[in-house]
mmCIF file of C-alpha atoms and ligand atoms in Angstrom:
data_model
loop_
_atom_site.group_PDB
_atom_site.id
_atom_site.type_symbol
_atom_site.label_atom_id
_atom_site.label_comp_id
_atom_site.label_asym_id
_atom_site.label_seq_id
_atom_site.Cartn_x
_atom_site.Cartn_y
_atom_site.Cartn_z
ATOM 1 C CA MET A 9 151.381 160.828 143.919
ATOM 2 C CA THR A 10 154.017 161.032 141.226
ATOM 3 C CA ASP A 11 155.331 164.236 139.629
ATOM 4 C CA PHE A 12 154.855 164.297 135.873
ATOM 5 C CA PRO A 13 156.272 166.609 133.189
ATOM 6 C CA PRO A 14 154.038 169.601 132.305
ATOM 7 C CA LEU A 15 151.358 169.077 129.670
ATOM 8 C CA GLN A 16 152.223 170.614 126.281
ATOM 9 C CA ASN A 17 148.915 169.974 124.502
ATOM 10 C CA ASP A 18 145.851 170.691 126.627
ATOM 11 C CA LEU A 19 143.340 171.084 123.751
ATOM 12 C CA LEU A 20 141.283 168.143 124.996
ATOM 13 C CA LEU A 21 141.071 169.498 128.539
ATOM 14 C CA ARG A 22 140.051 172.939 127.323
ATOM 15 C CA ALA A 23 137.461 171.574 124.892
ATOM 16 C CA ALA A 24 136.023 169.417 127.689
ATOM 17 C CA ARG A 25 135.525 172.582 129.758
ATOM 18 C CA ARG A 26 134.064 174.386 126.725
ATOM 19 C CA GLU A 27 136.889 176.912 126.734
ATOM 20 C CA PRO A 28 138.042 178.395 123.399
ATOM 21 C CA VAL A 29 140.561 176.303 121.433
ATOM 22 C CA GLU A 30 142.746 177.103 118.409
ATOM 23 C CA ARG A 31 141.668 173.803 116.868
ATOM 24 C CA THR A 32 139.276 170.972 117.713
ATOM 25 C CA PRO A 33 141.103 168.141 119.525
ATOM 26 C CA VAL A 34 140.842 164.610 118.137
ATOM 27 C CA TRP A 35 141.291 161.070 119.449
ATOM 28 C CA ILE A 36 139.640 157.816 118.383
ATOM 29 C CA MET A 37 137.950 155.053 120.343
ATOM 30 C CA ARG A 38 140.006 151.840 119.838
ATOM 31 C CA GLN A 39 142.873 153.888 118.414
ATOM 32 C CA ALA A 40 145.120 151.092 119.683
ATOM 33 C CA GLY A 41 144.016 147.805 118.200
ATOM 34 C CA ARG A 42 144.000 145.218 115.467
ATOM 35 C CA TYR A 43 143.874 147.641 112.505
ATOM 36 C CA LEU A 44 147.530 148.478 113.333
ATOM 37 C CA PRO A 45 150.079 145.944 112.007
ATOM 38 C CA GLU A 46 152.374 146.715 114.963
ATOM 39 C CA TYR A 47 149.550 145.769 117.377
ATOM 40 C CA ARG A 48 148.902 142.496 115.521
ATOM 41 C CA ALA A 49 152.629 141.728 115.615
ATOM 42 C CA LEU A 50 152.749 142.201 119.383
ATOM 43 C CA ARG A 51 149.549 140.183 119.890
ATOM 44 C CA ALA A 52 150.962 137.291 117.834
ATOM 45 C CA ASP A 53 153.067 136.369 120.882
ATOM 46 C CA GLU A 54 150.868 137.551 123.754
ATOM 47 C CA ALA A 55 147.324 136.743 124.885
ATOM 48 C CA PHE A 56 145.004 139.775 125.107
ATOM 49 C CA PHE A 57 144.722 139.850 128.908
ATOM 50 C CA ASP A 58 148.479 139.278 129.256
ATOM 51 C CA VAL A 59 149.051 142.518 127.348
ATOM 52 C CA VAL A 60 146.493 144.236 129.571
ATOM 53 C CA ARG A 61 148.136 142.895 132.749
ATOM 54 C CA THR A 62 151.731 143.725 131.819
ATOM 55 C CA PRO A 63 152.310 147.477 132.296
ATOM 56 C CA GLU A 64 155.265 147.576 129.855
ATOM 57 C CA LEU A 65 153.175 145.969 127.100
ATOM 58 C CA ALA A 66 150.068 148.047 127.851
ATOM 59 C CA THR A 67 152.229 151.177 127.689
ATOM 60 C CA GLU A 68 153.772 150.131 124.381
ATOM 61 C CA VAL A 69 150.358 149.439 122.796
ATOM 62 C CA THR A 70 148.922 152.709 124.156
ATOM 63 C CA LEU A 71 151.717 154.631 122.423
ATOM 64 C CA GLN A 72 151.517 152.829 119.057
ATOM 65 C CA PRO A 73 148.821 155.015 117.467
ATOM 66 C CA LEU A 74 150.512 158.186 118.770
ATOM 67 C CA ARG A 75 153.680 157.323 116.900
ATOM 68 C CA ARG A 76 151.707 157.265 113.655
ATOM 69 C CA PHE A 77 149.121 160.015 113.967
ATOM 70 C CA PRO A 78 149.012 163.524 115.500
ATOM 71 C CA LEU A 79 146.356 162.562 118.057
ATOM 72 C CA ASP A 80 145.471 164.904 120.923
ATOM 73 C CA ALA A 81 145.081 162.209 123.585
ATOM 74 C CA ALA A 82 146.213 158.730 124.533
ATOM 75 C CA ILE A 83 143.770 156.210 126.044
ATOM 76 C CA ILE A 84 145.264 153.611 128.328
ATOM 77 C CA PHE A 85 145.250 150.149 126.777
ATOM 78 C CA SER A 86 143.052 147.913 128.938
ATOM 79 C CA ASP A 87 139.494 146.610 128.878
ATOM 80 C CA ILE A 88 136.233 147.303 130.666
ATOM 81 C CA LEU A 89 136.051 143.605 131.649
ATOM 82 C CA VAL A 90 138.963 143.859 134.107
ATOM 83 C CA VAL A 91 136.352 144.924 136.690
ATOM 84 C CA PRO A 92 134.227 141.733 136.485
ATOM 85 C CA GLN A 93 137.539 139.854 136.762
ATOM 86 C CA ALA A 94 138.421 141.821 139.902
ATOM 87 C CA LEU A 95 135.016 140.848 141.360
ATOM 88 C CA GLY A 96 135.916 137.181 140.893
ATOM 89 C CA LEU A 97 134.471 136.180 137.497
ATOM 90 C CA ARG A 98 136.611 134.479 134.900
ATOM 91 C CA VAL A 99 136.728 136.273 131.543
ATOM 92 C CA GLU A 100 138.531 135.006 128.450
ATOM 93 C CA MET A 101 139.053 136.787 125.151
ATOM 94 C CA ILE A 102 138.391 134.355 122.307
ATOM 95 C CA PRO A 103 140.102 135.476 119.084
ATOM 96 C CA GLY A 104 137.523 136.361 116.459
ATOM 97 C CA ARG A 105 134.629 135.936 118.897
ATOM 98 C CA GLY A 106 135.198 138.397 121.715
ATOM 99 C CA PRO A 107 134.750 138.110 125.470
ATOM 100 C CA TYR A 108 133.593 134.835 127.048
ATOM 101 C CA PHE A 109 132.610 134.162 130.671
ATOM 102 C CA PRO A 110 132.759 130.387 131.360
ATOM 103 C CA ASP A 111 130.656 130.846 134.531
ATOM 104 C CA PRO A 112 128.409 133.887 134.141
ATOM 105 C CA LEU A 113 125.828 134.993 136.711
ATOM 106 C CA ARG A 114 122.855 132.669 136.096
ATOM 107 C CA THR A 115 120.713 133.152 139.200
ATOM 108 C CA VAL A 116 120.482 135.633 142.038
ATOM 109 C CA GLU A 117 122.345 133.142 144.257
ATOM 110 C CA ASP A 118 125.357 133.590 141.988
ATOM 111 C CA LEU A 119 125.731 137.139 143.315
ATOM 112 C CA ARG A 120 127.276 135.492 146.362
ATOM 113 C CA ARG A 121 130.213 134.460 144.180
ATOM 114 C CA LEU A 122 131.169 138.121 143.776
ATOM 115 C CA ARG A 123 133.519 139.754 146.230
ATOM 116 C CA ARG A 124 134.177 143.426 146.772
ATOM 117 C CA PRO A 125 137.835 143.768 145.809
ATOM 118 C CA ASP A 126 140.525 146.025 147.153
ATOM 119 C CA VAL A 127 140.612 148.017 143.925
ATOM 120 C CA ARG A 128 144.131 149.389 144.265
ATOM 121 C CA GLU A 129 145.394 145.859 144.833
ATOM 122 C CA ALA A 130 143.284 143.835 142.374
ATOM 123 C CA LEU A 131 143.680 146.366 139.547
ATOM 124 C CA ARG A 132 147.156 147.506 140.431
ATOM 125 C CA TYR A 133 148.461 146.423 137.009
ATOM 126 C CA MET A 134 146.241 148.969 135.258
ATOM 127 C CA LEU A 135 147.191 151.718 137.699
ATOM 128 C CA GLU A 136 150.853 150.918 137.092
ATOM 129 C CA ALA A 137 150.298 150.965 133.323
ATOM 130 C CA ILE A 138 148.728 154.426 133.668
ATOM 131 C CA THR A 139 151.677 155.798 135.656
ATOM 132 C CA MET A 140 154.184 154.244 133.267
ATOM 133 C CA THR A 141 152.358 155.559 130.177
ATOM 134 C CA ARG A 142 151.986 159.013 131.671
ATOM 135 C CA LYS A 143 155.759 159.143 132.208
ATOM 136 C CA ALA A 144 156.450 157.829 128.701
ATOM 137 C CA LEU A 145 154.123 160.455 127.191
ATOM 138 C CA ALA A 146 156.321 163.120 128.802
ATOM 139 C CA GLY A 147 153.514 165.684 128.618
ATOM 140 C CA ARG A 148 152.911 165.389 124.854
ATOM 141 C CA VAL A 149 149.153 164.810 125.213
ATOM 142 C CA PRO A 150 146.795 163.981 128.083
ATOM 143 C CA LEU A 151 146.125 160.364 129.091
ATOM 144 C CA ILE A 152 142.537 159.102 129.289
ATOM 145 C CA GLY A 153 141.544 156.491 131.879
ATOM 146 C CA PHE A 154 138.269 154.589 131.582
ATOM 147 C CA CYS A 155 135.835 152.006 132.871
ATOM 148 C CA GLY A 156 132.647 150.295 131.716
ATOM 149 C CA ALA A 157 129.323 151.567 133.030
ATOM 150 C CA PRO A 158 127.481 149.434 135.607
ATOM 151 C CA TRP A 159 124.747 148.372 133.162
ATOM 152 C CA THR A 160 127.173 147.393 130.383
ATOM 153 C CA LEU A 161 129.279 145.370 132.831
ATOM 154 C CA MET A 162 126.169 143.674 134.258
ATOM 155 C CA ALA A 163 125.077 142.879 130.694
ATOM 156 C CA TYR A 164 128.309 140.918 130.056
ATOM 157 C CA MET A 165 128.363 139.324 133.516
ATOM 158 C CA VAL A 166 124.838 137.909 133.125
ATOM 159 C CA GLU A 167 124.928 137.183 129.405
ATOM 160 C CA GLY A 168 128.335 135.534 129.532
ATOM 161 C CA GLY A 169 129.590 137.306 126.414
ATOM 162 C CA GLY A 170 128.500 139.516 123.559
ATOM 163 C CA SER A 171 124.913 139.448 122.314
ATOM 164 C CA LYS A 172 122.688 141.330 119.898
ATOM 165 C CA THR A 173 119.825 141.706 122.358
ATOM 166 C CA PHE A 174 121.272 141.039 125.844
ATOM 167 C CA ALA A 175 117.902 139.375 126.487
ATOM 168 C CA ARG A 176 119.137 137.318 129.432
ATOM 169 C CA ALA A 177 120.556 140.382 131.209
ATOM 170 C CA LYS A 178 117.424 142.411 130.447
ATOM 171 C CA GLY A 179 115.412 139.497 131.824
ATOM 172 C CA TRP A 180 117.085 140.170 135.171
ATOM 173 C CA LEU A 181 115.994 143.819 135.088
ATOM 174 C CA TYR A 182 112.350 142.816 134.536
ATOM 175 C CA ARG A 183 112.240 139.715 136.731
ATOM 176 C CA GLN A 184 114.678 140.565 139.504
ATOM 177 C CA PRO A 185 114.816 144.322 139.816
ATOM 178 C CA GLU A 186 116.023 144.224 143.408
ATOM 179 C CA ALA A 187 118.898 141.848 142.777
ATOM 180 C CA SER A 188 119.759 143.872 139.663
ATOM 181 C CA HIS A 189 119.971 147.046 141.731
ATOM 182 C CA ARG A 190 122.182 145.268 144.247
ATOM 183 C CA LEU A 191 124.582 144.191 141.504
ATOM 184 C CA LEU A 192 124.570 147.627 139.815
ATOM 185 C CA SER A 193 125.170 149.298 143.142
ATOM 186 C CA LEU A 194 128.131 147.040 143.970
ATOM 187 C CA LEU A 195 129.612 147.747 140.541
ATOM 188 C CA THR A 196 129.105 151.490 141.040
ATOM 189 C CA ASP A 197 130.964 151.472 144.370
ATOM 190 C CA VAL A 198 133.892 149.671 142.760
ATOM 191 C CA LEU A 199 133.905 151.890 139.646
ATOM 192 C CA VAL A 200 133.962 155.127 141.648
ATOM 193 C CA GLU A 201 136.978 153.855 143.564
ATOM 194 C CA PHE A 202 138.594 152.620 140.364
ATOM 195 C CA LEU A 203 138.290 155.927 138.499
ATOM 196 C CA ILE A 204 139.624 157.871 141.476
ATOM 197 C CA ALA A 205 142.560 155.440 141.680
ATOM 198 C CA GLN A 206 143.179 155.883 137.922
ATOM 199 C CA ILE A 207 143.259 159.663 138.377
ATOM 200 C CA ASP A 208 145.682 159.323 141.283
ATOM 201 C CA ALA A 209 147.857 157.072 139.106
ATOM 202 C CA GLY A 210 148.003 159.735 136.384
ATOM 203 C CA ALA A 211 144.817 159.728 134.264
ATOM 204 C CA GLN A 212 144.027 163.326 133.204
ATOM 205 C CA VAL A 213 140.538 162.617 131.804
ATOM 206 C CA VAL A 214 138.218 159.666 132.461
ATOM 207 C CA GLN A 215 135.566 158.131 130.225
ATOM 208 C CA VAL A 216 132.717 155.801 131.214
ATOM 209 C CA PHE A 217 131.615 153.451 128.410
ATOM 210 C CA ASP A 218 127.934 152.451 128.486
ATOM 211 C CA SER A 219 128.226 150.581 125.203
ATOM 212 C CA TRP A 220 124.967 148.659 125.607
ATOM 213 C CA ALA A 221 122.732 151.505 126.817
ATOM 214 C CA GLY A 222 120.963 151.249 123.467
ATOM 215 C CA VAL A 223 119.308 147.893 124.187
ATOM 216 C CA LEU A 224 117.372 149.469 127.080
ATOM 217 C CA SER A 225 114.007 151.194 126.721
ATOM 218 C CA PRO A 226 114.016 154.817 127.944
ATOM 219 C CA ASP A 227 112.288 153.578 131.082
ATOM 220 C CA LEU A 228 114.828 150.862 131.822
ATOM 221 C CA PHE A 229 117.658 153.293 131.058
ATOM 222 C CA ARG A 230 116.272 155.822 133.562
ATOM 223 C CA THR A 231 115.834 153.135 136.211
ATOM 224 C CA PHE A 232 118.870 150.872 135.834
ATOM 225 C CA ALA A 233 121.540 152.871 133.985
ATOM 226 C CA LEU A 234 121.223 156.620 134.511
ATOM 227 C CA PRO A 235 121.143 156.718 138.342
ATOM 228 C CA TYR A 236 124.403 154.747 138.513
ATOM 229 C CA LEU A 237 126.062 156.805 135.779
ATOM 230 C CA ARG A 238 125.042 159.878 137.746
ATOM 231 C CA ARG A 239 126.463 158.494 140.978
ATOM 232 C CA ILE A 240 129.808 157.831 139.236
ATOM 233 C CA GLY A 241 129.893 161.279 137.602
ATOM 234 C CA GLU A 242 129.009 163.095 140.793
ATOM 235 C CA GLU A 243 131.131 161.129 143.253
ATOM 236 C CA VAL A 244 134.255 161.133 141.092
ATOM 237 C CA GLY A 245 133.637 164.828 140.365
ATOM 238 C CA LYS A 246 133.386 165.596 144.043
ATOM 239 C CA ALA A 247 136.548 163.672 144.874
ATOM 240 C CA ARG A 248 138.687 164.921 141.938
ATOM 241 C CA PRO A 249 136.910 168.016 140.511
ATOM 242 C CA GLU A 250 139.831 169.089 138.302
ATOM 243 C CA VAL A 251 139.674 166.000 136.055
ATOM 244 C CA PRO A 252 137.118 166.127 133.200
ATOM 245 C CA ARG A 253 134.641 163.244 132.946
ATOM 246 C CA ILE A 254 133.192 161.889 129.694
ATOM 247 C CA VAL A 255 130.149 159.630 129.445
ATOM 248 C CA PHE A 256 129.534 157.609 126.277
ATOM 249 C CA ALA A 257 126.131 155.895 126.394
ATOM 250 C CA ARG A 258 125.745 154.375 122.962
ATOM 251 C CA GLY A 259 122.154 154.508 121.673
ATOM 252 C CA ALA A 260 120.799 156.514 124.621
ATOM 253 C CA HIS A 261 119.402 159.374 122.506
ATOM 254 C CA ALA A 262 116.120 159.415 124.362
ATOM 255 C CA SER A 263 117.995 160.390 127.514
ATOM 256 C CA LEU A 264 120.548 162.882 126.144
ATOM 257 C CA ALA A 265 119.046 165.822 128.034
ATOM 258 C CA GLU A 266 119.326 163.926 131.327
ATOM 259 C CA LEU A 267 122.826 162.711 130.503
ATOM 260 C CA ALA A 268 123.852 166.343 130.092
ATOM 261 C CA GLU A 269 122.980 166.848 133.790
ATOM 262 C CA ALA A 270 124.478 163.683 135.221
ATOM 263 C CA GLY A 271 127.782 165.022 136.536
ATOM 264 C CA TYR A 272 129.860 164.811 133.345
ATOM 265 C CA ASP A 273 131.689 167.536 131.428
ATOM 266 C CA VAL A 274 131.396 165.760 128.088
ATOM 267 C CA VAL A 275 128.734 163.559 126.490
ATOM 268 C CA GLY A 276 129.964 161.189 123.784
ATOM 269 C CA LEU A 277 127.670 160.581 120.826
ATOM 270 C CA ASP A 278 127.315 157.675 118.445
ATOM 271 C CA TRP A 279 126.875 158.336 114.728
ATOM 272 C CA THR A 280 123.104 157.899 114.652
ATOM 273 C CA ILE A 281 122.360 161.351 116.040
ATOM 274 C CA ASP A 282 122.676 164.657 114.233
ATOM 275 C CA PRO A 283 125.212 166.959 115.976
ATOM 276 C CA ARG A 284 122.872 169.968 115.787
ATOM 277 C CA GLN A 285 120.031 167.997 117.350
ATOM 278 C CA ALA A 286 122.395 166.792 120.089
ATOM 279 C CA ARG A 287 123.384 170.411 120.783
ATOM 280 C CA GLU A 288 119.719 171.340 121.134
ATOM 281 C CA LEU A 289 118.979 168.440 123.460
ATOM 282 C CA THR A 290 121.980 169.125 125.697
ATOM 283 C CA GLY A 291 121.538 172.899 125.588
ATOM 284 C CA GLY A 292 125.193 173.975 125.922
ATOM 285 C CA ARG A 293 125.488 172.400 129.375
ATOM 286 C CA VAL A 294 128.207 169.969 128.258
ATOM 287 C CA ALA A 295 130.855 169.539 125.604
ATOM 288 C CA LEU A 296 130.090 166.884 122.977
ATOM 289 C CA GLN A 297 132.357 164.159 121.613
ATOM 290 C CA GLY A 298 132.044 162.237 118.371
ATOM 291 C CA ASN A 299 130.568 161.219 116.075
ATOM 292 C CA LEU A 300 131.618 160.248 112.557
ATOM 293 C CA ASP A 301 130.299 156.835 111.511
ATOM 294 C CA PRO A 302 133.274 154.422 111.803
ATOM 295 C CA CYS A 303 132.188 152.962 108.450
ATOM 296 C CA ALA A 304 132.796 156.356 106.815
ATOM 297 C CA LEU A 305 136.479 155.418 107.040
ATOM 298 C CA TYR A 306 135.846 152.802 104.328
ATOM 299 C CA ALA A 307 135.396 155.745 101.922
ATOM 300 C CA GLU A 308 138.242 157.264 99.925
ATOM 301 C CA PRO A 309 140.440 159.763 101.854
ATOM 302 C CA GLU A 310 138.987 162.727 99.944
ATOM 303 C CA THR A 311 135.457 161.716 101.003
ATOM 304 C CA ILE A 312 136.606 161.158 104.603
ATOM 305 C CA ARG A 313 137.985 164.702 104.591
ATOM 306 C CA ARG A 314 134.741 166.179 103.321
ATOM 307 C CA LEU A 315 132.579 164.231 105.793
ATOM 308 C CA THR A 316 134.884 165.161 108.694
ATOM 309 C CA HIS A 317 134.775 168.850 107.797
ATOM 310 C CA ARG A 318 131.006 168.686 107.530
ATOM 311 C CA MET A 319 130.851 167.101 110.991
ATOM 312 C CA LEU A 320 133.140 169.790 112.480
ATOM 313 C CA GLU A 321 130.968 172.479 111.005
ATOM 314 C CA ALA A 322 127.828 170.918 112.471
ATOM 315 C CA PHE A 323 129.289 170.750 115.985
ATOM 316 C CA GLY A 324 130.810 174.223 115.847
ATOM 317 C CA PRO A 325 134.241 175.202 117.200
ATOM 318 C CA ARG A 326 133.424 175.424 120.919
ATOM 319 C CA GLY A 327 132.998 172.428 123.249
ATOM 320 C CA HIS A 328 133.666 169.694 120.715
ATOM 321 C CA ILE A 329 136.069 166.753 120.811
ATOM 322 C CA ALA A 330 136.347 165.040 117.427
ATOM 323 C CA ASN A 331 136.048 161.261 117.488
ATOM 324 C CA LEU A 332 134.182 158.471 115.725
ATOM 325 C CA GLY A 333 130.722 157.433 116.892
ATOM 326 C CA HIS A 334 132.181 154.110 118.100
ATOM 327 C CA GLY A 335 135.469 152.218 117.917
ATOM 328 C CA LEU A 336 137.681 151.517 114.909
ATOM 329 C CA HIS A 337 137.208 148.142 113.211
ATOM 330 C CA PRO A 338 140.024 145.605 112.714
ATOM 331 C CA ASP A 339 139.806 145.998 108.924
ATOM 332 C CA HIS A 340 140.183 149.770 108.899
ATOM 333 C CA ASN A 341 143.053 151.064 106.778
ATOM 334 C CA PRO A 342 145.549 153.119 108.848
ATOM 335 C CA ASP A 343 145.895 155.553 105.912
ATOM 336 C CA HIS A 344 142.179 156.280 106.157
ATOM 337 C CA VAL A 345 142.491 156.790 109.914
ATOM 338 C CA ARG A 346 145.218 159.303 109.109
ATOM 339 C CA ALA A 347 142.907 161.061 106.652
ATOM 340 C CA PHE A 348 140.352 161.516 109.459
ATOM 341 C CA VAL A 349 142.891 162.862 111.966
ATOM 342 C CA GLU A 350 144.480 165.201 109.413
ATOM 343 C CA ALA A 351 141.099 166.472 108.282
ATOM 344 C CA VAL A 352 140.449 167.615 111.853
ATOM 345 C CA HIS A 353 143.851 169.334 111.941
ATOM 346 C CA ASP A 354 143.473 171.248 108.697
ATOM 347 C CA TYR A 355 139.859 172.336 109.171
ATOM 348 C CA VAL A 356 139.325 176.069 109.020
ATOM 349 C CA PRO A 357 136.020 177.019 110.641
ATOM 350 C CA VAL A 358 133.604 179.053 108.571
ATOM 351 C CA ALA A 359 133.240 182.478 110.144
ATOM 352 C CA SER A 360 130.076 182.457 112.242
ATOM 353 C CA GLU A 361 129.814 186.156 113.127
HETATM 354 O O1 CP3 B 203 142.418 152.085 122.201
HETATM 355 C C1 CP3 B 203 141.481 151.954 123.039
HETATM 356 O O2 CP3 B 203 140.302 152.284 122.811
HETATM 357 C C2 CP3 B 203 141.828 151.469 124.427
HETATM 358 C C3 CP3 B 203 141.583 150.124 124.734
HETATM 359 C C4 CP3 B 203 140.196 149.541 124.870
HETATM 360 C C5 CP3 B 203 139.932 148.189 124.564
HETATM 361 N N1 CP3 B 203 138.666 147.893 124.972
HETATM 362 C C6 CP3 B 203 140.899 147.282 123.929
HETATM 363 C C7 CP3 B 203 140.412 146.068 123.257
HETATM 364 C C8 CP3 B 203 139.018 150.087 125.387
HETATM 365 C C9 CP3 B 203 138.722 151.518 125.804
HETATM 366 C C10 CP3 B 203 138.062 149.018 125.461
HETATM 367 C C11 CP3 B 203 136.719 149.162 126.024
HETATM 368 C C12 CP3 B 203 135.733 148.100 125.824
HETATM 369 N N2 CP3 B 203 135.923 146.733 125.941
HETATM 370 C C13 CP3 B 203 134.359 148.324 125.580
HETATM 371 C C14 CP3 B 203 133.700 149.676 125.500
HETATM 372 C C15 CP3 B 203 133.925 150.291 124.164
HETATM 373 C C16 CP3 B 203 133.131 149.670 123.066
HETATM 374 O O3 CP3 B 203 133.769 149.165 122.134
HETATM 375 O O4 CP3 B 203 131.894 149.719 123.115
HETATM 376 C C17 CP3 B 203 133.731 147.061 125.481
HETATM 377 C C18 CP3 B 203 132.268 146.807 125.214
HETATM 378 C C19 CP3 B 203 134.727 146.073 125.718
HETATM 379 C C20 CP3 B 203 134.566 144.606 125.753
HETATM 380 C C21 CP3 B 203 135.321 143.970 124.677
HETATM 381 N N3 CP3 B 203 136.692 143.837 124.655
HETATM 382 C C22 CP3 B 203 134.822 143.410 123.484
HETATM 383 C C23 CP3 B 203 133.364 143.354 123.100
HETATM 384 C C24 CP3 B 203 135.924 142.936 122.747
HETATM 385 C C25 CP3 B 203 135.912 142.193 121.450
HETATM 386 C C26 CP3 B 203 135.966 143.206 120.382
HETATM 387 C C27 CP3 B 203 136.187 142.600 119.044
HETATM 388 O O5 CP3 B 203 136.028 143.400 118.105
HETATM 389 O O6 CP3 B 203 136.537 141.425 118.910
HETATM 390 C C28 CP3 B 203 137.077 143.257 123.483
HETATM 391 C C29 CP3 B 203 138.480 142.990 123.077
HETATM 392 C C30 CP3 B 203 139.360 144.144 122.854
HETATM 393 N N4 CP3 B 203 139.470 145.178 123.723
HETATM 394 C C31 CP3 B 203 140.251 144.340 121.758
HETATM 395 C C32 CP3 B 203 140.916 145.541 122.012
HETATM 396 C C33 CP3 B 203 142.006 146.169 121.173
HETATM 397 C C34 CP3 B 203 140.467 143.390 120.586
HETATM 398 C C35 CP3 B 203 140.936 142.085 121.092
HETATM 399 C C36 CP3 B 203 142.228 141.525 120.555
HETATM 400 O O7 CP3 B 203 143.273 142.190 120.465
HETATM 401 O O8 CP3 B 203 142.199 140.321 120.292
#
């Protein structure tokens, strides 16, 4: 393992452990991306997955938002779909349309097309990008590693791309529960290895994105998503207990109480749940992350400030990581992103005692 410079800003790590902090830490999902002119300029000459696969470029893009805003964490520039690629599926990123799998999993027989990769070999480019970024950060803020959750990855692998309903993938859960469990279990094995490898490469926090948890009924979530999320949280926690784990299961409100006991330090929230209600449901067992509506950033900076302060007040000062309830949009104005970040910085908590 490499030696890295000491960390100067550990607000995120302390908030994740629910320790007292002088100020709530803030980072933003998709903080590197198309809303930044410097990202668009770089992408004009490079295909999406070429950026992801070239550690120098991934490092550069990871650092772009940190040059502009006083963020309290970097998140490595990559994508959750590098794992289906490592298992042998082709994935393309079509500009303006999103991910596309030319040959998705159609039938159970297609599972035979998947191979269990040597993670440190097949995903070496991301591990190298993490080490390179960690060195470039020189201890300014912690670096977040990440992966997609088994269900969300299965959803793309079966559907072949984005979808409003993920009906085809859900069809598998209802029609072929056994084959679905086999696929989810294979993904889980790979993801546990992958997160541990990311930590060894230099990730100081890891986040699991279950972006499509919300299309599942509570029953399906408990059967096909939660057990695998739990296995990842617990196995990574056992292997590398010092590194905080965040789970973001978008739309999984019905299962928040269970998510708070699934082996994670932090539960990420989307904007459709009230922070106080989320605190009640999770009962102080975990820190919470989120959850301003990304569309609130279309408001004027003064309104953004007010809404952000209101959100901080609702979460309270302990065990909260400020973020949006989902990623930034390509048409967000960087000045409005700044207003959000600065509003977190200049918030003075109302005395509670
Ligand atoms: O700054 C960061 O957040 C780090 C980088 C990051 C990306 N994708 C870069 C990206 C992260 C953490 C992800 C995770 C990811 N990828 C998720 C989970 C988070 C979420 O948004 O729910 C999902 C579902 C994906 C799959 C994916 N990748 C989709 C659906 C798309 C299309 C998005 C769109 O709006 O068109 C991508 C592409 C992608 N991943 C972009 C970026 C910056 C935009 C593509 C481009 O530059 O052309």
